[in-house]
Coordinates of C-alpha atoms and ligand atoms in Angstrom, one line a residue:
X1 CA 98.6 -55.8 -103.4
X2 CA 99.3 -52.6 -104.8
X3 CA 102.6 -51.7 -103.4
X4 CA 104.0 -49.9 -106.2
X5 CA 101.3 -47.6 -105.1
X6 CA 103.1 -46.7 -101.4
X7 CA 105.0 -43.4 -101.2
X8 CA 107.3 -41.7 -98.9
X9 CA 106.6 -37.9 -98.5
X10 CA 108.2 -37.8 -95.0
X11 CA 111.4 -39.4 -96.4
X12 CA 111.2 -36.8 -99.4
X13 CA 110.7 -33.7 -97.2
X14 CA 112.8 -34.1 -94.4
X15 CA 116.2 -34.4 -93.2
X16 CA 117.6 -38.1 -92.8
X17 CA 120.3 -40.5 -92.0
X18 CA 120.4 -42.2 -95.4
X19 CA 123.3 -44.5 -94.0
X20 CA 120.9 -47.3 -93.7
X21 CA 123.6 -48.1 -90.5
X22 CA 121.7 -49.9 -87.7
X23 CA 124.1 -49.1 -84.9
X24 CA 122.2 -47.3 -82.1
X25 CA 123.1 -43.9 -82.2
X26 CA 121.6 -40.5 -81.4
X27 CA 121.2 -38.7 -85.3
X28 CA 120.9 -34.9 -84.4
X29 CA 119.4 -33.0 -86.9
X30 CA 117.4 -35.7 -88.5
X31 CA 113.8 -36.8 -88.0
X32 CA 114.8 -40.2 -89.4
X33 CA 117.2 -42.6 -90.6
X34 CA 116.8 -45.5 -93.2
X35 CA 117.0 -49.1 -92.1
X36 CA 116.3 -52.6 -93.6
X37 CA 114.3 -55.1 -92.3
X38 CA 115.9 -57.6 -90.3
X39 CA 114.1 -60.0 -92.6
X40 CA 112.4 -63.5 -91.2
X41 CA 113.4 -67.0 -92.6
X42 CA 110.6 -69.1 -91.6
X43 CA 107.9 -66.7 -91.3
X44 CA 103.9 -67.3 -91.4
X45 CA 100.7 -65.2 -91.4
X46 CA 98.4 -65.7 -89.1
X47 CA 95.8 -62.8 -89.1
X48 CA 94.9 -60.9 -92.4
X49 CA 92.5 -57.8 -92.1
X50 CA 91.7 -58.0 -95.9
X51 CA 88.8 -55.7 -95.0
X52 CA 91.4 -52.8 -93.9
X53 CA 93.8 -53.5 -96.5
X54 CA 90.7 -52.7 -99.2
X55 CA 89.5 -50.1 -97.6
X56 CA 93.0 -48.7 -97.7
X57 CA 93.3 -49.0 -101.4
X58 CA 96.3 -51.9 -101.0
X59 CA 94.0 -54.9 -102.2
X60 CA 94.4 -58.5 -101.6
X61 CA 97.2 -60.6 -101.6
X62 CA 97.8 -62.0 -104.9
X63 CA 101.2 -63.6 -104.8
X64 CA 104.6 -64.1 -103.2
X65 CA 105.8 -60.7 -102.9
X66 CA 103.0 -59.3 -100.8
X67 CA 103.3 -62.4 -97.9
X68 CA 106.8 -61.5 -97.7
X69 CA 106.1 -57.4 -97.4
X70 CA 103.4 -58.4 -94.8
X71 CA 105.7 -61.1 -93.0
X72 CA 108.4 -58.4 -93.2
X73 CA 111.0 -60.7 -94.9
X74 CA 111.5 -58.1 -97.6
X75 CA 110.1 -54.7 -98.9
X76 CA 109.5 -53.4 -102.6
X77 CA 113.2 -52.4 -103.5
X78 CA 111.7 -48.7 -104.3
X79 CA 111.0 -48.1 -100.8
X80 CA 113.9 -46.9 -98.6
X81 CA 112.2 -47.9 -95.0
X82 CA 113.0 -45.8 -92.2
X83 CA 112.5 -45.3 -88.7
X84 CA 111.6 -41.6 -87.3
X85 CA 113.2 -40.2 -84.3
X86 CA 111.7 -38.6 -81.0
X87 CA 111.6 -38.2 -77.7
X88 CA 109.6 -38.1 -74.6
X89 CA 108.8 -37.7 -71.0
X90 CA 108.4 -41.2 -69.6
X91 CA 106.8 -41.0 -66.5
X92 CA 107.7 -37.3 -65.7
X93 CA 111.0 -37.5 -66.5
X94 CA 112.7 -35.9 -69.7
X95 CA 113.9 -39.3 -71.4
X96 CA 115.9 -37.5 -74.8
X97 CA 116.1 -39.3 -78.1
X98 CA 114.1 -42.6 -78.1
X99 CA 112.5 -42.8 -81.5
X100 CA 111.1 -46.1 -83.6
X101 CA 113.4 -48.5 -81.5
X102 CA 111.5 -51.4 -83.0
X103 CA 109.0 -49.7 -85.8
X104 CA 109.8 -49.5 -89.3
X105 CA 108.1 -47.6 -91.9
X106 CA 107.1 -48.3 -95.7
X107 CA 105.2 -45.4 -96.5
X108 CA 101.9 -44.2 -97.3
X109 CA 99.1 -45.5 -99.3
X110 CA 96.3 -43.0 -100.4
X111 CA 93.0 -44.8 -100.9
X112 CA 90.4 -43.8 -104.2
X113 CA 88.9 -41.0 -101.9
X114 CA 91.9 -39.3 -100.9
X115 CA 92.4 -40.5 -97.5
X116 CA 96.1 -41.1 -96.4
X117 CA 97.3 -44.3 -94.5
X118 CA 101.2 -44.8 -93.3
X119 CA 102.4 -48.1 -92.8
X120 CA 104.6 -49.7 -90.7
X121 CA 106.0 -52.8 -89.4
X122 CA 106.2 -53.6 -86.1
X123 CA 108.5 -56.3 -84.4
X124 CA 110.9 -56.2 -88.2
X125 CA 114.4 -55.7 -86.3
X126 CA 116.5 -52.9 -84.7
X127 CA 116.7 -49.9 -85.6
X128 CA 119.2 -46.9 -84.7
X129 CA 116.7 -45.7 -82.3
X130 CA 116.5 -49.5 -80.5
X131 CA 118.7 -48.5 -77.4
X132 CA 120.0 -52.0 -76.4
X133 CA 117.1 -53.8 -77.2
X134 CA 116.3 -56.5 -79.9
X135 CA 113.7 -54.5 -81.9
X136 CA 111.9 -57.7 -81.8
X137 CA 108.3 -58.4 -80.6
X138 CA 106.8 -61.2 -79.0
X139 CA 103.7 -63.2 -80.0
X140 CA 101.9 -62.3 -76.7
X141 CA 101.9 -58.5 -76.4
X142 CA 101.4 -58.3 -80.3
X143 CA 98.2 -60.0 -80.8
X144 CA 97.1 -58.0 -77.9
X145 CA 98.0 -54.6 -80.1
X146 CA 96.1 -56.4 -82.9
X147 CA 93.1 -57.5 -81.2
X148 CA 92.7 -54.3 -78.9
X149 CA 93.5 -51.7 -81.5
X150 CA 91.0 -53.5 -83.6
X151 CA 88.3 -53.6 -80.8
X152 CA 88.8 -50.0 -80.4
X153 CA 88.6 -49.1 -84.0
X154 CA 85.0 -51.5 -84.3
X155 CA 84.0 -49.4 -80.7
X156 CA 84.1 -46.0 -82.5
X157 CA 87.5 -44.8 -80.8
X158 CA 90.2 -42.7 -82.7
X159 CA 92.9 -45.6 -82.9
X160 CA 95.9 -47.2 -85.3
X161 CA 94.6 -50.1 -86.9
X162 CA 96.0 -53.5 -87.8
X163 CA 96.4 -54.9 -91.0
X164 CA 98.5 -58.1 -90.3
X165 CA 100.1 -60.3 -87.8
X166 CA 102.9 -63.0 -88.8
X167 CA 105.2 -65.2 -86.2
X168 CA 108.5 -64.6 -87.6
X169 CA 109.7 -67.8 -86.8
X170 CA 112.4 -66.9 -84.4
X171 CA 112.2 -67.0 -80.8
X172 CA 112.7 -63.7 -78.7
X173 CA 114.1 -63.6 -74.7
X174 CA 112.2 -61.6 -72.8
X175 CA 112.2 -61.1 -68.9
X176 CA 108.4 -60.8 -68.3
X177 CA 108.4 -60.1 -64.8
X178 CA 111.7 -57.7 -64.5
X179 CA 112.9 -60.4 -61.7
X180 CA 116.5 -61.8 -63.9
X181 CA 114.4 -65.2 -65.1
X182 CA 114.5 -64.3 -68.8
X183 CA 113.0 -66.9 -71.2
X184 CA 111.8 -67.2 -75.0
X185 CA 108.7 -67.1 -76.2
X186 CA 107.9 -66.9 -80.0
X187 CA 108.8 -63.5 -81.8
X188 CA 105.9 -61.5 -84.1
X189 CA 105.9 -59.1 -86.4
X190 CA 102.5 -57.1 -86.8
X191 CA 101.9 -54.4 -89.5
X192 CA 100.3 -51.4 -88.1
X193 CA 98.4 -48.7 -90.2
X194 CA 97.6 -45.1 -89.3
X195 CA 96.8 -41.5 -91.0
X196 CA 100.3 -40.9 -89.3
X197 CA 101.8 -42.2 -86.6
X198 CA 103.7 -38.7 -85.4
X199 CA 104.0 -38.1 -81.6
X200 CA 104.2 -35.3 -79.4
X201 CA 107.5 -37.1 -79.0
X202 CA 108.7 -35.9 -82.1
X203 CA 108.1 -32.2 -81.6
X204 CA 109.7 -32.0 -78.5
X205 CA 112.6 -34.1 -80.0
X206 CA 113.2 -31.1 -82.5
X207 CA 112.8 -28.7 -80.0
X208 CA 115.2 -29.6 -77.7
X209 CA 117.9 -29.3 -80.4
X210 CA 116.6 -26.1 -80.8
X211 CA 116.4 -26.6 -84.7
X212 CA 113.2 -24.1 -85.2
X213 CA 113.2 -24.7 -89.0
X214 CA 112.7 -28.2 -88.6
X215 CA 110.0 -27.7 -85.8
X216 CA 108.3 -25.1 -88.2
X217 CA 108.2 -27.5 -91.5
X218 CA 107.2 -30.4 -89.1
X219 CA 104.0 -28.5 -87.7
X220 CA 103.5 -27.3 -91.4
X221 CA 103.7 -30.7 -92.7
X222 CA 101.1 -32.2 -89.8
X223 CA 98.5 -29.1 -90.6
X224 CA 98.7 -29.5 -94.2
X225 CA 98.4 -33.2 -94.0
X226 CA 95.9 -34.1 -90.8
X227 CA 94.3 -30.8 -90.0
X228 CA 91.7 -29.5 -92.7
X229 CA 90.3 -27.5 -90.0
X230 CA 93.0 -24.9 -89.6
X231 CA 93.7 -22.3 -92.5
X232 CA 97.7 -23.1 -93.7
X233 CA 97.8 -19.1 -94.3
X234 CA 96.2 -17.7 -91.0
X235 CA 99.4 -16.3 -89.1
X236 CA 97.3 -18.1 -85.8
X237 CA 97.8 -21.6 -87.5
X238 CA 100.7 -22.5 -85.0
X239 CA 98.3 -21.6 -82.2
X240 CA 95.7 -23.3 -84.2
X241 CA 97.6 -26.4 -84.5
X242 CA 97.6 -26.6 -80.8
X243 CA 94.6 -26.4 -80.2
X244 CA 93.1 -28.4 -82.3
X245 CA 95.4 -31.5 -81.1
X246 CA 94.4 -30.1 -77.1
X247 CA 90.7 -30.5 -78.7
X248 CA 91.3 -34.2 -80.1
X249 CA 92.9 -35.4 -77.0
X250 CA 90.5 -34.6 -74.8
X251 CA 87.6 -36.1 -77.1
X252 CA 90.2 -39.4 -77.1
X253 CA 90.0 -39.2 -73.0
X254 CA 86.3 -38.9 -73.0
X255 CA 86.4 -42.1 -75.2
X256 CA 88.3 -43.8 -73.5
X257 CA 86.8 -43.2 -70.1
X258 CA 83.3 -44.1 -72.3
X259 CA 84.0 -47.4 -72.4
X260 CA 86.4 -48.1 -70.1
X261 CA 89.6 -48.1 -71.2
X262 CA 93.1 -47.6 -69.3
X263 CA 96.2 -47.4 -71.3
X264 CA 99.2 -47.9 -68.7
X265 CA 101.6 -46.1 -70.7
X266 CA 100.8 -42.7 -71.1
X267 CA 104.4 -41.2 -71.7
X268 CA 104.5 -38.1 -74.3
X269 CA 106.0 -40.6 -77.1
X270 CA 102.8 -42.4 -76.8
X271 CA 100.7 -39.6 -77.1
X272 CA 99.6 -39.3 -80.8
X273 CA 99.7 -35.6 -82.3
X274 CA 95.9 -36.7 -84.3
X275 CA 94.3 -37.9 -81.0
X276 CA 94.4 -41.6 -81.8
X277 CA 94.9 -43.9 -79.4
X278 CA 98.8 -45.5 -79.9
X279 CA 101.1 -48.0 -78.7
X280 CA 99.2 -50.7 -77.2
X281 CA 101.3 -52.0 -74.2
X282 CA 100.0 -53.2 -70.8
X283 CA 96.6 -52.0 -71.2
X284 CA 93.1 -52.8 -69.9
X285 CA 89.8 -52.7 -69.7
X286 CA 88.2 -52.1 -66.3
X287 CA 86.4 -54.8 -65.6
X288 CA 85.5 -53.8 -61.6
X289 CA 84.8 -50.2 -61.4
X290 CA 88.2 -48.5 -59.8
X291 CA 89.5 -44.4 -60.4
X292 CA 93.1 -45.8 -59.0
X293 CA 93.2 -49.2 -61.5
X294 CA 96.7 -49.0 -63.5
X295 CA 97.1 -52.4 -65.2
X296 CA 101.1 -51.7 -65.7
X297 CA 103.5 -53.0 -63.0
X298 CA 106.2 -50.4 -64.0
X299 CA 103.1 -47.7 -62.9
X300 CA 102.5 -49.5 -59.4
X301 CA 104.4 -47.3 -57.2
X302 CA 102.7 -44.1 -58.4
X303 CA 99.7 -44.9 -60.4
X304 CA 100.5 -42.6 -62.0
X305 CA 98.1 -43.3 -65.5
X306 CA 95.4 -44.8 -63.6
X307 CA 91.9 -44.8 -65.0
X308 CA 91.1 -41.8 -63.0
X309 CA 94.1 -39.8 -63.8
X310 CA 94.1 -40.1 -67.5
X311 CA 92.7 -36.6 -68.1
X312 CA 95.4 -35.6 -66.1
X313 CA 97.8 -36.9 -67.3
X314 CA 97.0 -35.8 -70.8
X315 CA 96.8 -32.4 -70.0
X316 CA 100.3 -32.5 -68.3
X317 CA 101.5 -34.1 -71.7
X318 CA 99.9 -31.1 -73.6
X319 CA 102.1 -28.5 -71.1
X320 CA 105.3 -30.7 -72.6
X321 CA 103.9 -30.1 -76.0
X322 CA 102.9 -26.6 -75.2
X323 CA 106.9 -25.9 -73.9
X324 CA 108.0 -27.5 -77.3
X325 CA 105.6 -25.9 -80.2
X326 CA 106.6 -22.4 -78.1
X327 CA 109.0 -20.8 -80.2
X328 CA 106.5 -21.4 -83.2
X329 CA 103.6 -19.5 -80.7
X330 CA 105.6 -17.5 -78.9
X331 CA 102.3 -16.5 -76.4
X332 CA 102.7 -17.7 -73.2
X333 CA 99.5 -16.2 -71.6
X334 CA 97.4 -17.5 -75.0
X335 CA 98.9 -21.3 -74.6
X336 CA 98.0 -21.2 -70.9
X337 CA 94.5 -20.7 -71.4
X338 CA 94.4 -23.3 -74.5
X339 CA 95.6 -25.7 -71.3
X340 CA 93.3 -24.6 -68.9
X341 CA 90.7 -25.2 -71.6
X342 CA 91.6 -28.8 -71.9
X343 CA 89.9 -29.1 -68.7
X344 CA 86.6 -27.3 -69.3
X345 CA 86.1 -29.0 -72.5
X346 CA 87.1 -32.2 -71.0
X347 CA 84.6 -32.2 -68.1
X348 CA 81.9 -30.2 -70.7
X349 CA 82.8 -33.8 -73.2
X350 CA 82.5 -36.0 -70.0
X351 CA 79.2 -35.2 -68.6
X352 CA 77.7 -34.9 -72.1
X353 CA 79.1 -38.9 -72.8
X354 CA 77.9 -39.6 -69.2
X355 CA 74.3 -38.2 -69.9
X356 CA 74.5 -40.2 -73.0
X357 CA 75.3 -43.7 -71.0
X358 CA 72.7 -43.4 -68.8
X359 CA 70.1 -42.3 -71.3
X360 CA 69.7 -38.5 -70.4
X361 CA 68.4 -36.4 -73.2
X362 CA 70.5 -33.6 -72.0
X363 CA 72.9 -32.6 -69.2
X364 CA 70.8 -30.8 -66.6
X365 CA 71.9 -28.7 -63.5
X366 CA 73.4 -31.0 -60.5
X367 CA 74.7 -33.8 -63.0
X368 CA 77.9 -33.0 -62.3
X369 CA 76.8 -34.5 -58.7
X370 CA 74.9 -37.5 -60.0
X371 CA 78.2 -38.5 -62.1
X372 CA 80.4 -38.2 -58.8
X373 CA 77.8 -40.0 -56.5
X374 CA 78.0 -42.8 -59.4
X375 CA 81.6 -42.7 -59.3
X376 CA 81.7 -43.1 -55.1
X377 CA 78.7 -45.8 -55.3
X378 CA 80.8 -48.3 -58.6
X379 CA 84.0 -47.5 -56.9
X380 CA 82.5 -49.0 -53.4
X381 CA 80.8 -51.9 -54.5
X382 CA 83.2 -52.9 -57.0
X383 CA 80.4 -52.7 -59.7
X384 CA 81.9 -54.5 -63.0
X385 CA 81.4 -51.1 -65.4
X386 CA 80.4 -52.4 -68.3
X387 CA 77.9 -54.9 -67.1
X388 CA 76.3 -51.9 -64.8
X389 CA 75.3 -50.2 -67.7
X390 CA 73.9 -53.5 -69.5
X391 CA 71.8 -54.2 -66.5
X392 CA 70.4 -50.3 -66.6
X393 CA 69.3 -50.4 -69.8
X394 CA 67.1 -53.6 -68.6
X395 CA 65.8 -51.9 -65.3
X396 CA 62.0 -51.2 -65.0
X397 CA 60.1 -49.0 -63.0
X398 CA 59.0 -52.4 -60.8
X399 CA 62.1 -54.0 -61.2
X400 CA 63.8 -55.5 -57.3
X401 CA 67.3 -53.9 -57.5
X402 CA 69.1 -56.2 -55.5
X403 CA 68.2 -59.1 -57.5
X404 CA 68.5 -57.6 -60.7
X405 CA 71.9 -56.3 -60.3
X406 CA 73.3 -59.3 -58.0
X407 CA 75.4 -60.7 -60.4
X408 CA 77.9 -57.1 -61.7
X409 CA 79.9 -57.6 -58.3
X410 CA 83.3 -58.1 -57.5
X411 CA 83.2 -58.6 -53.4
X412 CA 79.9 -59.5 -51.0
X413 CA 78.3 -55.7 -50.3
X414 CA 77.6 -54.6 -46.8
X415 CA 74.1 -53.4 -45.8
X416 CA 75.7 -49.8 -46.2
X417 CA 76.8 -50.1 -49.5
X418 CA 73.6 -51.9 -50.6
X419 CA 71.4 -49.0 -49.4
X420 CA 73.5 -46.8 -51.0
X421 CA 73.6 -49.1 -54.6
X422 CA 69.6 -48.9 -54.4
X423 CA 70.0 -45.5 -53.5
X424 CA 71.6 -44.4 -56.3
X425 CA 69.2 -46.4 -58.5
X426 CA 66.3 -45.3 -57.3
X427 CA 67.6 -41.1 -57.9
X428 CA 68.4 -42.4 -61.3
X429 CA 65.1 -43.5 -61.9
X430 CA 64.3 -39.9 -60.7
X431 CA 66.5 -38.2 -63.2
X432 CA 65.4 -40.4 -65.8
X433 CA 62.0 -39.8 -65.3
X434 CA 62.8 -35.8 -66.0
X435 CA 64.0 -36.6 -70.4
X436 CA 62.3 -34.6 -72.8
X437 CA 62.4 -38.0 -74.8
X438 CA 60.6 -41.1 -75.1
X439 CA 61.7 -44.4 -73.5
X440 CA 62.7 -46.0 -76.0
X441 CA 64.7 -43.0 -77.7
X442 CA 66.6 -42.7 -74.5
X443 CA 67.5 -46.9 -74.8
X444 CA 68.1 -46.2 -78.1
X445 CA 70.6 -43.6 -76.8
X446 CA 72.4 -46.0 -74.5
X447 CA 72.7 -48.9 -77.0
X448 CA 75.0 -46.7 -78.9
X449 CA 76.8 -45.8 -76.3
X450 CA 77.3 -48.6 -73.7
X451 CA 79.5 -51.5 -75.4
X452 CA 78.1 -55.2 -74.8
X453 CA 81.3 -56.5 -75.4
X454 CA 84.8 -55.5 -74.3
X455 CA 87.6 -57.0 -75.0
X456 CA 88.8 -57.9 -71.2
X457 CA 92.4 -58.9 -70.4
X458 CA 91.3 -62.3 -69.4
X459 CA 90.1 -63.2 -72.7
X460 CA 93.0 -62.2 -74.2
X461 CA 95.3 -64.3 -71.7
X462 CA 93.3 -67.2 -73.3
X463 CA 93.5 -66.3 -76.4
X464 CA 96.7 -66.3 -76.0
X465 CA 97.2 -69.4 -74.4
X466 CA 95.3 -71.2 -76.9
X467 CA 97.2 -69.8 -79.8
X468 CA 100.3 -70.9 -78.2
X469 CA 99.1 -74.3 -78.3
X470 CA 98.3 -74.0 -82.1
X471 CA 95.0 -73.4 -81.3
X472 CA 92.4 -70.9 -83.0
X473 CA 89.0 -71.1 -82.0
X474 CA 89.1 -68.7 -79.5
X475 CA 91.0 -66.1 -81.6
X476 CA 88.2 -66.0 -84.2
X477 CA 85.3 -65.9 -82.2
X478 CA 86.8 -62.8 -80.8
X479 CA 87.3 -61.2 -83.9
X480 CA 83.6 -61.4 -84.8
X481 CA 82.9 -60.5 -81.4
X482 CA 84.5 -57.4 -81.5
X483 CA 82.9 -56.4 -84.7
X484 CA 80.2 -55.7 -83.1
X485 CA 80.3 -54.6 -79.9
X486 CA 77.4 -53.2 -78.7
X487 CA 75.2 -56.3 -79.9
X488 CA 75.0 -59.2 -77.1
X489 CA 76.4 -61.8 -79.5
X490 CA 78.5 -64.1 -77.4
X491 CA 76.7 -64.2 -74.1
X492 CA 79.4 -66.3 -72.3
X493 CA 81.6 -62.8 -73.3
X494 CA 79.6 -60.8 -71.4
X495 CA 79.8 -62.1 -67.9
X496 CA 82.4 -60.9 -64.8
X497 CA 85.8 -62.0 -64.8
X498 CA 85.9 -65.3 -63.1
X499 CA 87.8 -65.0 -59.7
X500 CA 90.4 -67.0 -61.2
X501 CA 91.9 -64.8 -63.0
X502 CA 92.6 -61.9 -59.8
X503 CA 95.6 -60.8 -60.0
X504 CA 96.9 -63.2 -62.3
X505 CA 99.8 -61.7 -63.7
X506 CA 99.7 -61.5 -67.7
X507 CA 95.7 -61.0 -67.4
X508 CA 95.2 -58.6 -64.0
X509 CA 98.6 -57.5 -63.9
X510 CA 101.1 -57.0 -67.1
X511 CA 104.6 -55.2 -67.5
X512 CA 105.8 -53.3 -70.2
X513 CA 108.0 -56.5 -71.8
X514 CA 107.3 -57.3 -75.2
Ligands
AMP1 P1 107.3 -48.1 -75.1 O1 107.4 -48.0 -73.6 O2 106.9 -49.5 -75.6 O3 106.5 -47.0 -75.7 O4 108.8 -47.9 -75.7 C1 109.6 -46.9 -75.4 C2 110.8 -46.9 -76.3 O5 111.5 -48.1 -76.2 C3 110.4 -46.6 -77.7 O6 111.5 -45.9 -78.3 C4 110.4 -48.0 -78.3 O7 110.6 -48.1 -79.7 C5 111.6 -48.7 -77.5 N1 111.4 -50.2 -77.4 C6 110.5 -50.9 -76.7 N2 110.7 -52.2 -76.9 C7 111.7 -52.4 -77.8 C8 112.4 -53.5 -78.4 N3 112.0 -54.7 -78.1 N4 113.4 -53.2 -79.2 C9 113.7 -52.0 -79.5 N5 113.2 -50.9 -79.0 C10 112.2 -51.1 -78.1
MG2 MG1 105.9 -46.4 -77.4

């Protein structure tokens, strides 16, 4: 691998703790401090993404050296890895410093065409920024990061990639369900790739202390680095800046509700300042059709980053970013109306990607009721999403609607909410019927856009399960499955979750320990 060829602008530009002291510590005035890697006696790789690492201009792995960089048992000795620091509001509430309590960076790579990759470790040991925790991760939670952020990647979804995943050999304690029963499982260390990995978290870390220099070089830095689109001399750039990350996070929500995705943890140090998705925790797909569905156990109480309220909750993040890039913007009425355009181009985003599932050539007046009425109707029946869409592409003008959807349901419908399923089907065949395209352009439309395969929790609890037992089969034809998700390759994939699995906690239900 070519790590000779990984450098550390951030380190180079910024102020740091160069201590290297591991003690957990707030470290005012610095936007990171250097730490080692724990390192791992007994480590082994289990998942390679060879592809990535090409594509990312750091080759194979040739010998020794690059297992141990990968398995985080030691890093290149000209590398002085570091940890950032930021904060965040964690479920409304100001939370102060928190930082990379458990992330370690290398550097960056920049591949033969330019493009810029950081990497990081994952799971390599505590940091100054691990308040109280190990800085450890566990085998469970981190080949759900690598699987899911991979599936999201291969789905077309702004997202930090995987490159590796190692068990480290040591075994971690964790308390899975918060209930004082602690017990080990097998600790992981994952190496995690990204054009950056910078938060909101880490502005509003800088402007709390009030250090505007900082915050200014910080945005400069981010502009000059991850936003071609904005001018570095135009005196709007700050305002610019803004903007453009209001613009990517609302595209990321439109993704996300595209396909079906609920993140669980959507606190402002797991918002990423490019729009990718970040910090894959107690996540889930929806697999039954629910607007209130939060898969996080910590979120119960207020569901409060529920599928339906992600767009929310986004734009409530973008007022805490708002409140900390002011001083550099210094317009209140002008960063008010870049918020309250967050919605419009949300919902404008939305209907377009709704149009686009159900094979309309173009948003026409009263969508905007169609998509609600579709909403009420999946939300009723408990209509698997994913498999609604399947079936739709499949529907013909003779085909008998109860019998060709029977099988996408979560609970027995009542007469009402069958007459209002067939309902709904039967206006959509009415829309439809008024495309300015052909047929099969408008299925060619929805093959693009409605995913075959998802990666559902319960698959992953097997997964799991089976690797656990030293087993791999499952694992890998997941990987190829989620390659290519919107081809039908694994049939037995595509079907409901079995009733086993409701509520099952680890698959229905998961907490934020890992
Ligand atoms: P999260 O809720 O996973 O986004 O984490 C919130 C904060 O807790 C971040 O600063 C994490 O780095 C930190 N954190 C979570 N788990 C651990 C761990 N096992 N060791 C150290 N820090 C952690
Ligand atoms: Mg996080």
């Amino acid at each position: 691998m070519n790590l000779s060829q990984i450098s550390q602008p951030f380190l180079n530009q910024f102020p740091g703790d160069f201590s290297g002291n591991p003690m957990q510590r707030q470290t005012p005035g610095f936007l990171f401090a250097t730490v080692d890697l724990a390192g791992f006696k007994n480590p082994e790789l289990l998942i390679f993404n060879e592809k990535l690492s090409q594509e990312i201009g750091l080759g194979s792995i040739e010998n020794e050296r690059d297992l141990q960089f990968l398995n985080a048992s030691s890093a290149p000795d000209s590398l002085k890895t570091y940890a950032t620091a930021y904060a965040g509001h964690q479920f409304g509430n100001w939370a102060g410093q928190l930082g990379d309590g458990r992330a370690i960076i290398a550097g960056e790579i920049i591949n033969p065409v330019g493009k810029k990759h950081e990497i990081q470790w994952k799971g390599a040991g505590a940091t100054p920024y691990s308040r109280h925790a190990d800085g450890r991760a566990v085998l469970r939670s981190s080949i759900r990061e690598y699987l899911m952020s991979e599936a999201m990647h291969h789905l077309g979804i702004p997202t930090t990639r995987a490159l590796s995943l190692s068990l480290t050999g040591e075994n971690v304690l964790r308390d899975v369900m918060y209930d004082g029963n602690p017990d080990y499982e097998k600790g992981a260390v994952m190496v995690r790739i990204a054009e950056s990995f910078l938060r909101f978290g880490h502005f509003e870390l800088i402007s709390a202390q009030n250090d505007v220099e900082n915050l200014r070089k910080l945005a400069d830095f981010s502009i000059k680095n991850y936003f071609p689109e904005i001018n570095p001399e135009s005196p709007e750039k700050y305002a610019a800046f803004f903007e453009n990350i209001a613009l990517r996070t609302a595209e990321l929500m439109v993704e996300w509700y595209r396909v079906g995705f609920v993140h669980g943890v959507m606190n402002t140090d797991n918002m990423s300042v490019l729009g990718l998705t970040i910090d894959y925790g107690p996540f889930s797909f929806l697999d039954e059709y629910d607007l209130s569905f939060t898969p996080n156990t910590t979120d119960l109480p207020g569901r409060r980053y529920a599928f339906g309220s992600q767009a929310k909750m986004a734009q409530w993040n973008l007022w805490q970013l708002a409140n900390a890039l002011f001083p550099l913007i210094n317009d209140e009425k002008k960063l008010e109306k870049m918020l309250n355009d967050f919605s419009e181009n949300f919902w404008k985003k939305h209907d377009e990607m709704m149009a686009r599932k159900f094979g309309f050539s173009e948003v026409l007046d009263g969508d905007d009721r169609f998509f609600s009425d579709f909403q009420q109707v999946l939300q009723d029946t408990k209509a698997d999403y994913t498999l609604f869409f399947s079936q739709l592409e499949k529907l013909q003008q003779d085909t008998d609607i109860q019998e060709h959807f029977k099988d996408i349901f979560y609970s027995r419908l009542s007469e009402n909410h069958l007459f209002s399923f067939e309902n709904f089907i039967k206006n959509y065949q009415i829309r439809l019927s008024k495309n300015t395209i052909s047929r099969a352009e408008s299925l060619a439309i929805m093959k693009r856009n409605n995913p075959k395969f998802i990666l559902r929790n319960y698959l992953l609890f097997e997964c799991i399960k089976e690797i656990n037992e030293g087993k791999r089969a499952l694992l890998n034809q997941l990987i190829s499955a989620l390659e290519n998700p919107y081809e039908e390759r694994y049939p037995e994939f595509s079907r409901k979750r079995p009733p086993i699995y409701d509520g099952q906690t680890g698959s229905s239900t998961l907490s934020c320990s890992s």
